[in-house]
mmCIF file of N, CA, C and O in Angstrom:
data_model
loop_
_atom_site.group_PDB
_atom_site.id
_atom_site.type_symbol
_atom_site.label_atom_id
_atom_site.label_comp_id
_atom_site.label_asym_id
_atom_site.label_seq_id
_atom_site.Cartn_x
_atom_site.Cartn_y
_atom_site.Cartn_z
ATOM 1 N N MET T 564 -49.303 -38.411 -30.735
ATOM 2 C CA MET T 564 -47.999 -38.402 -31.339
ATOM 3 C C MET T 564 -47.337 -37.028 -31.268
ATOM 4 O O MET T 564 -46.152 -36.931 -31.456
ATOM 5 N N LYS T 565 -48.065 -35.965 -31.018
ATOM 6 C CA LYS T 565 -47.475 -34.637 -30.943
ATOM 7 C C LYS T 565 -46.665 -34.450 -29.666
ATOM 8 O O LYS T 565 -45.755 -33.652 -29.633
ATOM 9 N N ALA T 566 -46.995 -35.133 -28.630
ATOM 10 C CA ALA T 566 -46.292 -34.967 -27.355
ATOM 11 C C ALA T 566 -44.813 -35.312 -27.487
ATOM 12 O O ALA T 566 -43.961 -34.548 -27.050
ATOM 13 N N PRO T 567 -44.397 -36.415 -28.074
ATOM 14 C CA PRO T 567 -42.966 -36.702 -28.197
ATOM 15 C C PRO T 567 -42.245 -35.678 -29.067
ATOM 16 O O PRO T 567 -41.090 -35.333 -28.820
ATOM 17 N N LYS T 568 -42.904 -35.175 -30.104
ATOM 18 C CA LYS T 568 -42.261 -34.178 -30.972
ATOM 19 C C LYS T 568 -42.012 -32.892 -30.191
ATOM 20 O O LYS T 568 -40.928 -32.311 -30.254
ATOM 21 N N ASN T 569 -42.986 -32.424 -29.427
ATOM 22 C CA ASN T 569 -42.837 -31.225 -28.612
ATOM 23 C C ASN T 569 -41.820 -31.452 -27.499
ATOM 24 O O ASN T 569 -41.054 -30.548 -27.157
ATOM 25 N N LEU T 570 -41.801 -32.639 -26.940
ATOM 26 C CA LEU T 570 -40.865 -32.968 -25.880
ATOM 27 C C LEU T 570 -39.425 -32.931 -26.397
ATOM 28 O O LEU T 570 -38.530 -32.392 -25.730
ATOM 29 N N SER T 571 -39.197 -33.453 -27.587
ATOM 30 C CA SER T 571 -37.840 -33.438 -28.143
ATOM 31 C C SER T 571 -37.398 -32.007 -28.451
ATOM 32 O O SER T 571 -36.233 -31.653 -28.244
ATOM 33 N N MET T 572 -38.314 -31.176 -28.926
ATOM 34 C CA MET T 572 -37.977 -29.771 -29.184
ATOM 35 C C MET T 572 -37.676 -29.049 -27.877
ATOM 36 O O MET T 572 -36.750 -28.234 -27.806
ATOM 37 N N LEU T 573 -38.413 -29.352 -26.834
ATOM 38 C CA LEU T 573 -38.189 -28.750 -25.524
ATOM 39 C C LEU T 573 -36.827 -29.157 -24.961
ATOM 40 O O LEU T 573 -36.080 -28.315 -24.458
ATOM 41 N N ILE T 574 -36.506 -30.429 -25.085
ATOM 42 C CA ILE T 574 -35.200 -30.905 -24.605
ATOM 43 C C ILE T 574 -34.076 -30.262 -25.407
ATOM 44 O O ILE T 574 -33.048 -29.847 -24.851
ATOM 45 N N PHE T 575 -34.238 -30.160 -26.721
ATOM 46 C CA PHE T 575 -33.224 -29.520 -27.571
ATOM 47 C C PHE T 575 -33.041 -28.058 -27.175
ATOM 48 O O PHE T 575 -31.920 -27.572 -27.014
ATOM 49 N N ALA T 576 -34.129 -27.332 -26.980
ATOM 50 C CA ALA T 576 -34.054 -25.919 -26.605
ATOM 51 C C ALA T 576 -33.401 -25.749 -25.234
ATOM 52 O O ALA T 576 -32.583 -24.844 -25.021
ATOM 53 N N ALA T 577 -33.732 -26.640 -24.320
ATOM 54 C CA ALA T 577 -33.140 -26.566 -22.986
ATOM 55 C C ALA T 577 -31.649 -26.838 -23.043
ATOM 56 O O ALA T 577 -30.847 -26.165 -22.378
ATOM 57 N N SER T 578 -31.233 -27.813 -23.845
ATOM 58 C CA SER T 578 -29.807 -28.124 -23.945
ATOM 59 C C SER T 578 -29.039 -26.981 -24.595
ATOM 60 O O SER T 578 -27.920 -26.653 -24.175
ATOM 61 N N VAL T 579 -29.607 -26.335 -25.603
ATOM 62 C CA VAL T 579 -28.962 -25.173 -26.218
ATOM 63 C C VAL T 579 -28.841 -24.041 -25.202
ATOM 64 O O VAL T 579 -27.802 -23.380 -25.107
ATOM 65 N N GLY T 580 -29.874 -23.847 -24.409
ATOM 66 C CA GLY T 580 -29.826 -22.814 -23.373
ATOM 67 C C GLY T 580 -28.775 -23.088 -22.326
ATOM 68 O O GLY T 580 -28.049 -22.186 -21.901
ATOM 69 N N VAL T 581 -28.643 -24.326 -21.911
ATOM 70 C CA VAL T 581 -27.634 -24.689 -20.910
ATOM 71 C C VAL T 581 -26.239 -24.476 -21.468
ATOM 72 O O VAL T 581 -25.358 -23.928 -20.796
ATOM 73 N N VAL T 582 -26.007 -24.912 -22.700
ATOM 74 C CA VAL T 582 -24.688 -24.740 -23.325
ATOM 75 C C VAL T 582 -24.350 -23.253 -23.458
ATOM 76 O O VAL T 582 -23.236 -22.830 -23.131
ATOM 77 N N ALA T 583 -25.301 -22.457 -23.911
ATOM 78 C CA ALA T 583 -25.065 -21.013 -24.043
ATOM 79 C C ALA T 583 -24.780 -20.384 -22.688
ATOM 80 O O ALA T 583 -23.906 -19.516 -22.555
ATOM 81 N N SER T 584 -25.493 -20.824 -21.673
ATOM 82 C CA SER T 584 -25.278 -20.298 -20.329
ATOM 83 C C SER T 584 -23.889 -20.649 -19.810
ATOM 84 O O SER T 584 -23.202 -19.814 -19.224
ATOM 85 N N LEU T 585 -23.445 -21.882 -20.033
ATOM 86 C CA LEU T 585 -22.122 -22.301 -19.575
ATOM 87 C C LEU T 585 -21.009 -21.550 -20.305
ATOM 88 O O LEU T 585 -20.016 -21.164 -19.703
ATOM 89 N N ILE T 586 -21.189 -21.355 -21.596
ATOM 90 C CA ILE T 586 -20.189 -20.596 -22.366
ATOM 91 C C ILE T 586 -20.132 -19.160 -21.867
ATOM 92 O O ILE T 586 -19.058 -18.591 -21.700
ATOM 93 N N GLY T 587 -21.268 -18.568 -21.618
ATOM 94 C CA GLY T 587 -21.314 -17.193 -21.110
ATOM 95 C C GLY T 587 -20.650 -17.064 -19.757
ATOM 96 O O GLY T 587 -19.930 -16.109 -19.483
ATOM 97 N N GLN T 588 -20.851 -18.035 -18.877
ATOM 98 C CA GLN T 588 -20.216 -18.002 -17.565
ATOM 99 C C GLN T 588 -18.711 -18.144 -17.679
ATOM 100 O O GLN T 588 -17.962 -17.520 -16.949
ATOM 101 N N ARG T 589 -18.257 -18.978 -18.609
ATOM 102 C CA ARG T 589 -16.820 -19.177 -18.778
ATOM 103 C C ARG T 589 -16.148 -17.889 -19.256
ATOM 104 O O ARG T 589 -15.108 -17.495 -18.763
ATOM 105 N N VAL T 590 -16.761 -17.221 -20.230
ATOM 106 C CA VAL T 590 -16.215 -15.959 -20.731
ATOM 107 C C VAL T 590 -16.220 -14.916 -19.623
ATOM 108 O O VAL T 590 -15.253 -14.179 -19.450
ATOM 109 N N PHE T 591 -17.287 -14.867 -18.850
ATOM 110 C CA PHE T 591 -17.385 -13.919 -17.742
ATOM 111 C C PHE T 591 -16.310 -14.208 -16.704
ATOM 112 O O PHE T 591 -15.664 -13.306 -16.186
ATOM 113 N N ALA T 592 -16.079 -15.480 -16.410
ATOM 114 C CA ALA T 592 -15.061 -15.862 -15.431
ATOM 115 C C ALA T 592 -13.669 -15.491 -15.929
ATOM 116 O O ALA T 592 -12.812 -15.074 -15.152
ATOM 117 N N GLN T 593 -13.409 -15.639 -17.227
ATOM 118 C CA GLN T 593 -12.109 -15.256 -17.776
ATOM 119 C C GLN T 593 -11.902 -13.759 -17.648
ATOM 120 O O GLN T 593 -10.802 -13.302 -17.367
ATOM 121 N N GLY T 594 -12.961 -12.985 -17.845
ATOM 122 C CA GLY T 594 -12.858 -11.537 -17.692
ATOM 123 C C GLY T 594 -12.538 -11.148 -16.261
ATOM 124 O O GLY T 594 -11.730 -10.270 -16.003
ATOM 125 N N ILE T 595 -13.150 -11.820 -15.320
ATOM 126 C CA ILE T 595 -12.883 -11.549 -13.910
ATOM 127 C C ILE T 595 -11.455 -11.955 -13.565
ATOM 128 O O ILE T 595 -10.749 -11.250 -12.852
ATOM 129 N N ASP T 596 -11.014 -13.097 -14.094
ATOM 130 C CA ASP T 596 -9.673 -13.597 -13.809
ATOM 131 C C ASP T 596 -8.613 -12.623 -14.316
ATOM 132 O O ASP T 596 -7.671 -12.293 -13.597
ATOM 133 N N SER T 597 -8.760 -12.125 -15.547
ATOM 134 C CA SER T 597 -7.758 -11.203 -16.081
ATOM 135 C C SER T 597 -7.794 -9.864 -15.352
ATOM 136 O O SER T 597 -6.743 -9.259 -15.119
ATOM 137 N N THR T 598 -8.966 -9.420 -14.966
ATOM 138 C CA THR T 598 -9.071 -8.176 -14.205
ATOM 139 C C THR T 598 -8.431 -8.332 -12.836
ATOM 140 O O THR T 598 -7.716 -7.438 -12.371
ATOM 141 N N ALA T 599 -8.642 -9.470 -12.204
ATOM 142 C CA ALA T 599 -8.031 -9.713 -10.891
ATOM 143 C C ALA T 599 -6.511 -9.738 -11.002
ATOM 144 O O ALA T 599 -5.816 -9.220 -10.124
ATOM 145 N N LYS T 600 -5.987 -10.317 -12.070
ATOM 146 C CA LYS T 600 -4.531 -10.339 -12.267
ATOM 147 C C LYS T 600 -3.992 -8.927 -12.453
ATOM 148 O O LYS T 600 -2.953 -8.575 -11.908
ATOM 149 N N LYS T 601 -4.691 -8.113 -13.231
ATOM 150 C CA LYS T 601 -4.247 -6.734 -13.453
ATOM 151 C C LYS T 601 -4.244 -5.951 -12.146
ATOM 152 O O LYS T 601 -3.300 -5.212 -11.853
ATOM 153 N N VAL T 602 -5.299 -6.112 -11.368
ATOM 154 C CA VAL T 602 -5.390 -5.403 -10.088
ATOM 155 C C VAL T 602 -4.298 -5.889 -9.142
ATOM 156 O O VAL T 602 -3.647 -5.095 -8.469
ATOM 157 N N GLY T 603 -4.074 -7.194 -9.111
ATOM 158 C CA GLY T 603 -3.032 -7.752 -8.258
ATOM 159 C C GLY T 603 -1.648 -7.268 -8.638
ATOM 160 O O GLY T 603 -0.829 -6.924 -7.783
ATOM 161 N N ASN T 604 -1.366 -7.228 -9.959
ATOM 162 C CA ASN T 604 -0.065 -6.743 -10.420
ATOM 163 C C ASN T 604 0.138 -5.280 -10.067
ATOM 164 O O ASN T 604 1.218 -4.877 -9.634
ATOM 165 N N LYS T 605 -0.891 -4.467 -10.244
ATOM 166 C CA LYS T 605 -0.795 -3.040 -9.939
ATOM 167 C C LYS T 605 -0.586 -2.832 -8.440
ATOM 168 O O LYS T 605 0.233 -2.006 -8.028
ATOM 169 N N THR T 606 -1.310 -3.588 -7.627
ATOM 170 C CA THR T 606 -1.161 -3.485 -6.176
ATOM 171 C C THR T 606 0.248 -3.884 -5.745
ATOM 172 O O THR T 606 0.869 -3.207 -4.921
ATOM 173 N N ALA T 607 0.757 -4.966 -6.313
ATOM 174 C CA ALA T 607 2.112 -5.416 -5.976
ATOM 175 C C ALA T 607 3.142 -4.379 -6.392
ATOM 176 O O ALA T 607 4.086 -4.090 -5.647
ATOM 177 N N SER T 608 2.970 -3.798 -7.565
ATOM 178 C CA SER T 608 3.904 -2.790 -8.052
ATOM 179 C C SER T 608 3.917 -1.570 -7.134
ATOM 180 O O SER T 608 4.984 -1.071 -6.761
ATOM 181 N N ILE T 609 2.754 -1.096 -6.734
ATOM 182 C CA ILE T 609 2.663 0.069 -5.855
ATOM 183 C C ILE T 609 3.269 -0.242 -4.492
ATOM 184 O O ILE T 609 3.984 0.578 -3.910
ATOM 185 N N ALA T 610 3.009 -1.441 -3.979
ATOM 186 C CA ALA T 610 3.542 -1.822 -2.669
ATOM 187 C C ALA T 610 5.065 -1.899 -2.690
ATOM 188 O O ALA T 610 5.730 -1.395 -1.780
ATOM 189 N N VAL T 611 5.636 -2.502 -3.731
ATOM 190 C CA VAL T 611 7.090 -2.628 -3.817
ATOM 191 C C VAL T 611 7.732 -1.254 -4.019
ATOM 192 O O VAL T 611 8.771 -0.957 -3.420
ATOM 193 N N LYS T 612 7.104 -0.413 -4.830
ATOM 194 C CA LYS T 612 7.650 0.942 -5.032
ATOM 195 C C LYS T 612 7.620 1.728 -3.724
ATOM 196 O O LYS T 612 8.564 2.456 -3.404
ATOM 197 N N GLY T 613 6.537 1.596 -2.965
ATOM 198 C CA GLY T 613 6.447 2.296 -1.689
ATOM 199 C C GLY T 613 7.485 1.804 -0.696
ATOM 200 O O GLY T 613 8.147 2.603 -0.025
ATOM 201 N N ALA T 614 7.648 0.502 -0.625
ATOM 202 C CA ALA T 614 8.654 -0.067 0.285
ATOM 203 C C ALA T 614 10.056 0.320 -0.159
ATOM 204 O O ALA T 614 10.920 0.618 0.679
ATOM 205 N N SER T 615 10.306 0.343 -1.455
ATOM 206 C CA SER T 615 11.630 0.712 -1.963
ATOM 207 C C SER T 615 11.939 2.176 -1.680
ATOM 208 O O SER T 615 13.080 2.530 -1.369
ATOM 209 N N THR T 616 10.938 3.021 -1.779
ATOM 210 C CA THR T 616 11.136 4.437 -1.497
ATOM 211 C C THR T 616 11.526 4.649 -0.039
ATOM 212 O O THR T 616 12.358 5.507 0.273
ATOM 213 N N ILE T 617 10.949 3.858 0.844
ATOM 214 C CA ILE T 617 11.235 4.005 2.273
ATOM 215 C C ILE T 617 12.571 3.372 2.644
ATOM 216 O O ILE T 617 13.383 3.984 3.336
ATOM 217 N N THR T 618 12.825 2.157 2.194
ATOM 218 C CA THR T 618 14.011 1.422 2.650
ATOM 219 C C THR T 618 15.257 1.705 1.827
ATOM 220 O O THR T 618 16.364 1.640 2.364
ATOM 221 N N ASP T 619 15.114 1.986 0.548
ATOM 222 C CA ASP T 619 16.270 2.187 -0.328
ATOM 223 C C ASP T 619 16.341 3.630 -0.800
ATOM 224 O O ASP T 619 15.378 4.388 -0.691
ATOM 225 N N LYS T 620 17.497 3.981 -1.342
ATOM 226 C CA LYS T 620 17.676 5.331 -1.873
ATOM 227 C C LYS T 620 17.189 5.390 -3.312
ATOM 228 O O LYS T 620 17.187 4.396 -4.021
ATOM 229 N N THR T 621 16.774 6.587 -3.730
ATOM 230 C CA THR T 621 16.475 6.778 -5.146
ATOM 231 C C THR T 621 17.706 7.403 -5.803
ATOM 232 O O THR T 621 18.424 8.187 -5.188
ATOM 233 N N TYR T 622 17.928 7.029 -7.028
ATOM 234 C CA TYR T 622 19.087 7.514 -7.777
ATOM 235 C C TYR T 622 18.694 8.857 -8.398
ATOM 236 O O TYR T 622 18.021 8.920 -9.413
ATOM 237 N N LYS T 623 19.113 9.947 -7.755
ATOM 238 C CA LYS T 623 18.727 11.296 -8.181
ATOM 239 C C LYS T 623 19.352 11.637 -9.533
ATOM 240 O O LYS T 623 20.518 11.367 -9.772
ATOM 241 N N GLY T 624 18.556 12.213 -10.405
ATOM 242 C CA GLY T 624 19.037 12.656 -11.700
ATOM 243 C C GLY T 624 19.185 11.551 -12.732
ATOM 244 O O GLY T 624 19.615 11.795 -13.851
ATOM 245 N N LYS T 625 18.825 10.328 -12.372
ATOM 246 C CA LYS T 625 18.944 9.199 -13.288
ATOM 247 C C LYS T 625 17.587 8.530 -13.439
ATOM 248 O O LYS T 625 16.695 8.669 -12.607
ATOM 249 N N GLU T 626 17.439 7.791 -14.549
ATOM 250 C CA GLU T 626 16.219 7.044 -14.783
ATOM 251 C C GLU T 626 16.534 5.747 -15.513
ATOM 252 O O GLU T 626 17.612 5.587 -16.079
ATOM 253 N N GLY T 627 15.583 4.826 -15.475
ATOM 254 C CA GLY T 627 15.749 3.530 -16.108
ATOM 255 C C GLY T 627 15.564 3.604 -17.611
ATOM 256 O O GLY T 627 15.392 4.682 -18.189
ATOM 257 N N PRO T 628 15.566 2.456 -18.275
ATOM 258 C CA PRO T 628 15.476 2.410 -19.736
ATOM 259 C C PRO T 628 14.224 3.079 -20.308
ATOM 260 O O PRO T 628 14.265 3.671 -21.383
ATOM 261 N N ASN T 629 13.113 3.006 -19.609
ATOM 262 C CA ASN T 629 11.864 3.595 -20.105
ATOM 263 C C ASN T 629 11.386 4.744 -19.233
ATOM 264 O O ASN T 629 10.201 5.028 -19.159
ATOM 265 N N GLY T 630 12.297 5.400 -18.539
ATOM 266 C CA GLY T 630 11.948 6.546 -17.711
ATOM 267 C C GLY T 630 11.502 6.189 -16.309
ATOM 268 O O GLY T 630 10.902 7.017 -15.625
ATOM 269 N N GLU T 631 11.780 4.970 -15.840
ATOM 270 C CA GLU T 631 11.377 4.556 -14.507
ATOM 271 C C GLU T 631 12.312 5.138 -13.448
ATOM 272 O O GLU T 631 13.438 5.504 -13.725
ATOM 273 N N VAL T 632 11.815 5.191 -12.227
ATOM 274 C CA VAL T 632 12.628 5.610 -11.090
ATOM 275 C C VAL T 632 13.622 4.494 -10.792
ATOM 276 O O VAL T 632 13.265 3.319 -10.770
ATOM 277 N N VAL T 633 14.873 4.871 -10.554
ATOM 278 C CA VAL T 633 15.912 3.888 -10.233
ATOM 279 C C VAL T 633 16.182 3.943 -8.734
ATOM 280 O O VAL T 633 16.355 5.016 -8.158
ATOM 281 N N TYR T 634 16.190 2.775 -8.090
ATOM 282 C CA TYR T 634 16.450 2.653 -6.663
ATOM 283 C C TYR T 634 17.821 2.019 -6.456
ATOM 284 O O TYR T 634 18.298 1.253 -7.290
ATOM 285 N N ILE T 635 18.451 2.319 -5.318
ATOM 286 C CA ILE T 635 19.733 1.730 -4.955
ATOM 287 C C ILE T 635 19.534 0.998 -3.633
ATOM 288 O O ILE T 635 19.123 1.597 -2.635
ATOM 289 N N ASP T 636 19.833 -0.313 -3.612
ATOM 290 C CA ASP T 636 19.648 -1.081 -2.380
ATOM 291 C C ASP T 636 20.887 -1.008 -1.489
ATOM 292 O O ASP T 636 21.851 -0.309 -1.799
ATOM 293 N N LYS T 637 20.860 -1.716 -0.381
ATOM 294 C CA LYS T 637 21.946 -1.668 0.600
ATOM 295 C C LYS T 637 23.264 -2.211 0.050
ATOM 296 O O LYS T 637 24.329 -1.862 0.534
ATOM 297 N N LYS T 638 23.190 -3.072 -0.952
ATOM 298 C CA LYS T 638 24.396 -3.641 -1.562
ATOM 299 C C LYS T 638 24.870 -2.815 -2.759
ATOM 300 O O LYS T 638 25.670 -3.274 -3.558
ATOM 301 N N ASP T 639 24.337 -1.605 -2.899
ATOM 302 C CA ASP T 639 24.683 -0.667 -3.967
ATOM 303 C C ASP T 639 24.300 -1.193 -5.355
ATOM 304 O O ASP T 639 24.926 -0.859 -6.350
ATOM 305 N N ARG T 640 23.264 -2.037 -5.409
ATOM 306 C CA ARG T 640 22.759 -2.512 -6.697
ATOM 307 C C ARG T 640 21.625 -1.589 -7.134
ATOM 308 O O ARG T 640 20.792 -1.179 -6.331
ATOM 309 N N LYS T 641 21.596 -1.248 -8.413
ATOM 310 C CA LYS T 641 20.564 -0.370 -8.951
ATOM 311 C C LYS T 641 19.458 -1.223 -9.572
ATOM 312 O O LYS T 641 19.735 -2.186 -10.274
ATOM 313 N N TYR T 642 18.200 -0.829 -9.313
ATOM 314 C CA TYR T 642 17.081 -1.594 -9.858
ATOM 315 C C TYR T 642 15.879 -0.692 -10.105
ATOM 316 O O TYR T 642 15.798 0.426 -9.597
ATOM 317 N N ILE T 643 14.958 -1.206 -10.916
ATOM 318 C CA ILE T 643 13.654 -0.579 -11.121
ATOM 319 C C ILE T 643 12.599 -1.590 -10.700
ATOM 320 O O ILE T 643 12.890 -2.769 -10.507
ATOM 321 N N VAL T 644 11.368 -1.139 -10.555
ATOM 322 C CA VAL T 644 10.253 -2.024 -10.244
ATOM 323 C C VAL T 644 9.382 -2.100 -11.490
ATOM 324 O O VAL T 644 8.942 -1.070 -12.017
ATOM 325 N N ASP T 645 9.154 -3.344 -11.998
ATOM 326 C CA ASP T 645 8.349 -3.485 -13.208
ATOM 327 C C ASP T 645 6.859 -3.432 -12.899
ATOM 328 O O ASP T 645 6.451 -3.251 -11.749
ATOM 329 N N GLU T 646 6.021 -3.598 -13.935
ATOM 330 C CA GLU T 646 4.573 -3.453 -13.768
ATOM 331 C C GLU T 646 3.954 -4.598 -12.971
ATOM 332 O O GLU T 646 2.816 -4.502 -12.549
ATOM 333 N N LYS T 647 4.700 -5.683 -12.755
ATOM 334 C CA LYS T 647 4.193 -6.787 -11.940
ATOM 335 C C LYS T 647 4.699 -6.735 -10.510
ATOM 336 O O LYS T 647 4.430 -7.618 -9.716
ATOM 337 N N GLY T 648 5.493 -5.714 -10.177
ATOM 338 C CA GLY T 648 5.976 -5.553 -8.821
ATOM 339 C C GLY T 648 7.290 -6.268 -8.548
ATOM 340 O O GLY T 648 7.665 -6.435 -7.404
ATOM 341 N N LYS T 649 7.991 -6.683 -9.598
ATOM 342 C CA LYS T 649 9.267 -7.382 -9.410
ATOM 343 C C LYS T 649 10.414 -6.404 -9.577
ATOM 344 O O LYS T 649 10.358 -5.493 -10.397
ATOM 345 N N LYS T 650 11.454 -6.612 -8.780
ATOM 346 C CA LYS T 650 12.660 -5.789 -8.896
ATOM 347 C C LYS T 650 13.485 -6.295 -10.076
ATOM 348 O O LYS T 650 13.767 -7.483 -10.170
ATOM 349 N N VAL T 651 13.848 -5.381 -10.964
ATOM 350 C CA VAL T 651 14.669 -5.726 -12.116
ATOM 351 C C VAL T 651 15.987 -4.979 -11.961
ATOM 352 O O VAL T 651 16.024 -3.750 -12.022
ATOM 353 N N TYR T 652 17.056 -5.724 -11.714
ATOM 354 C CA TYR T 652 18.366 -5.106 -11.507
ATOM 355 C C TYR T 652 18.945 -4.680 -12.846
ATOM 356 O O TYR T 652 18.797 -5.373 -13.853
ATOM 357 N N LEU T 653 19.588 -3.504 -12.831
ATOM 358 C CA LEU T 653 20.067 -2.897 -14.064
ATOM 359 C C LEU T 653 21.580 -2.933 -14.165
ATOM 360 O O LEU T 653 22.295 -2.900 -13.162
ATOM 361 N N LYS T 654 22.051 -2.950 -15.400
ATOM 362 C CA LYS T 654 23.473 -2.768 -15.673
ATOM 363 C C LYS T 654 23.710 -1.271 -15.806
ATOM 364 O O LYS T 654 22.782 -0.490 -16.037
ATOM 365 N N SER T 655 24.963 -0.870 -15.699
ATOM 366 C CA SER T 655 25.262 0.568 -15.729
ATOM 367 C C SER T 655 24.894 1.206 -17.063
ATOM 368 O O SER T 655 24.536 2.384 -17.117
ATOM 369 N N ASN T 656 24.932 0.450 -18.147
ATOM 370 C CA ASN T 656 24.597 1.033 -19.452
ATOM 371 C C ASN T 656 23.092 1.183 -19.660
ATOM 372 O O ASN T 656 22.663 1.790 -20.640
ATOM 373 N N GLN T 657 22.272 0.657 -18.763
ATOM 374 C CA GLN T 657 20.825 0.806 -18.863
ATOM 375 C C GLN T 657 20.315 2.041 -18.122
ATOM 376 O O GLN T 657 19.159 2.403 -18.249
ATOM 377 N N ILE T 658 21.163 2.680 -17.359
ATOM 378 C CA ILE T 658 20.783 3.862 -16.580
ATOM 379 C C ILE T 658 21.289 5.093 -17.305
ATOM 380 O O ILE T 658 22.432 5.136 -17.763
ATOM 381 N N HIS T 659 20.433 6.102 -17.446
ATOM 382 C CA HIS T 659 20.851 7.332 -18.118
ATOM 383 C C HIS T 659 20.301 8.539 -17.382
ATOM 384 O O HIS T 659 19.471 8.419 -16.471
ATOM 385 N N ASN T 660 20.770 9.702 -17.752
ATOM 386 C CA ASN T 660 20.345 10.953 -17.118
ATOM 387 C C ASN T 660 18.875 11.222 -17.425
ATOM 388 O O ASN T 660 18.391 10.892 -18.507
ATOM 389 N N LYS T 661 18.212 11.863 -16.470
ATOM 390 C CA LYS T 661 16.813 12.236 -16.698
ATOM 391 C C LYS T 661 16.742 13.288 -17.784
ATOM 392 O O LYS T 661 17.575 14.187 -17.874
ATOM 393 N N LYS T 662 15.709 13.181 -18.582
ATOM 394 C CA LYS T 662 15.487 14.169 -19.640
ATOM 395 C C LYS T 662 14.706 15.344 -19.074
ATOM 396 O O LYS T 662 13.752 15.174 -18.316
ATOM 397 N N ASP T 663 15.085 16.543 -19.445
ATOM 398 C CA ASP T 663 14.363 17.743 -18.996
ATOM 399 C C ASP T 663 13.031 17.813 -19.721
ATOM 400 O O ASP T 663 12.931 17.557 -20.912
ATOM 401 N N LYS T 664 12.024 18.215 -18.992
ATOM 402 C CA LYS T 664 10.670 18.287 -19.581
ATOM 403 C C LYS T 664 10.386 19.647 -20.124
ATOM 404 O O LYS T 664 10.814 20.645 -19.801
#
């Protein structure tokens, strides 16, 4: 009669181990996913800023709302590049003079 009791404890322990392992893998995968998104956003931002520096003009003496570099495209539109690598076009009241350091 001891064999079924030990067998049920073994099955219970194995199932707890499997569940813990699956939960751990899910948390680990979420960490990798968020890190990959951060790296991707940073890479996109750097790539767009580099391309903008080459193809478009920079607005000398001016900066964006949070101190970002302001670019001017071929259609004379002013924009900044956000942390995800997207161009955000600005209104004239969002651009101000650079602050002296």
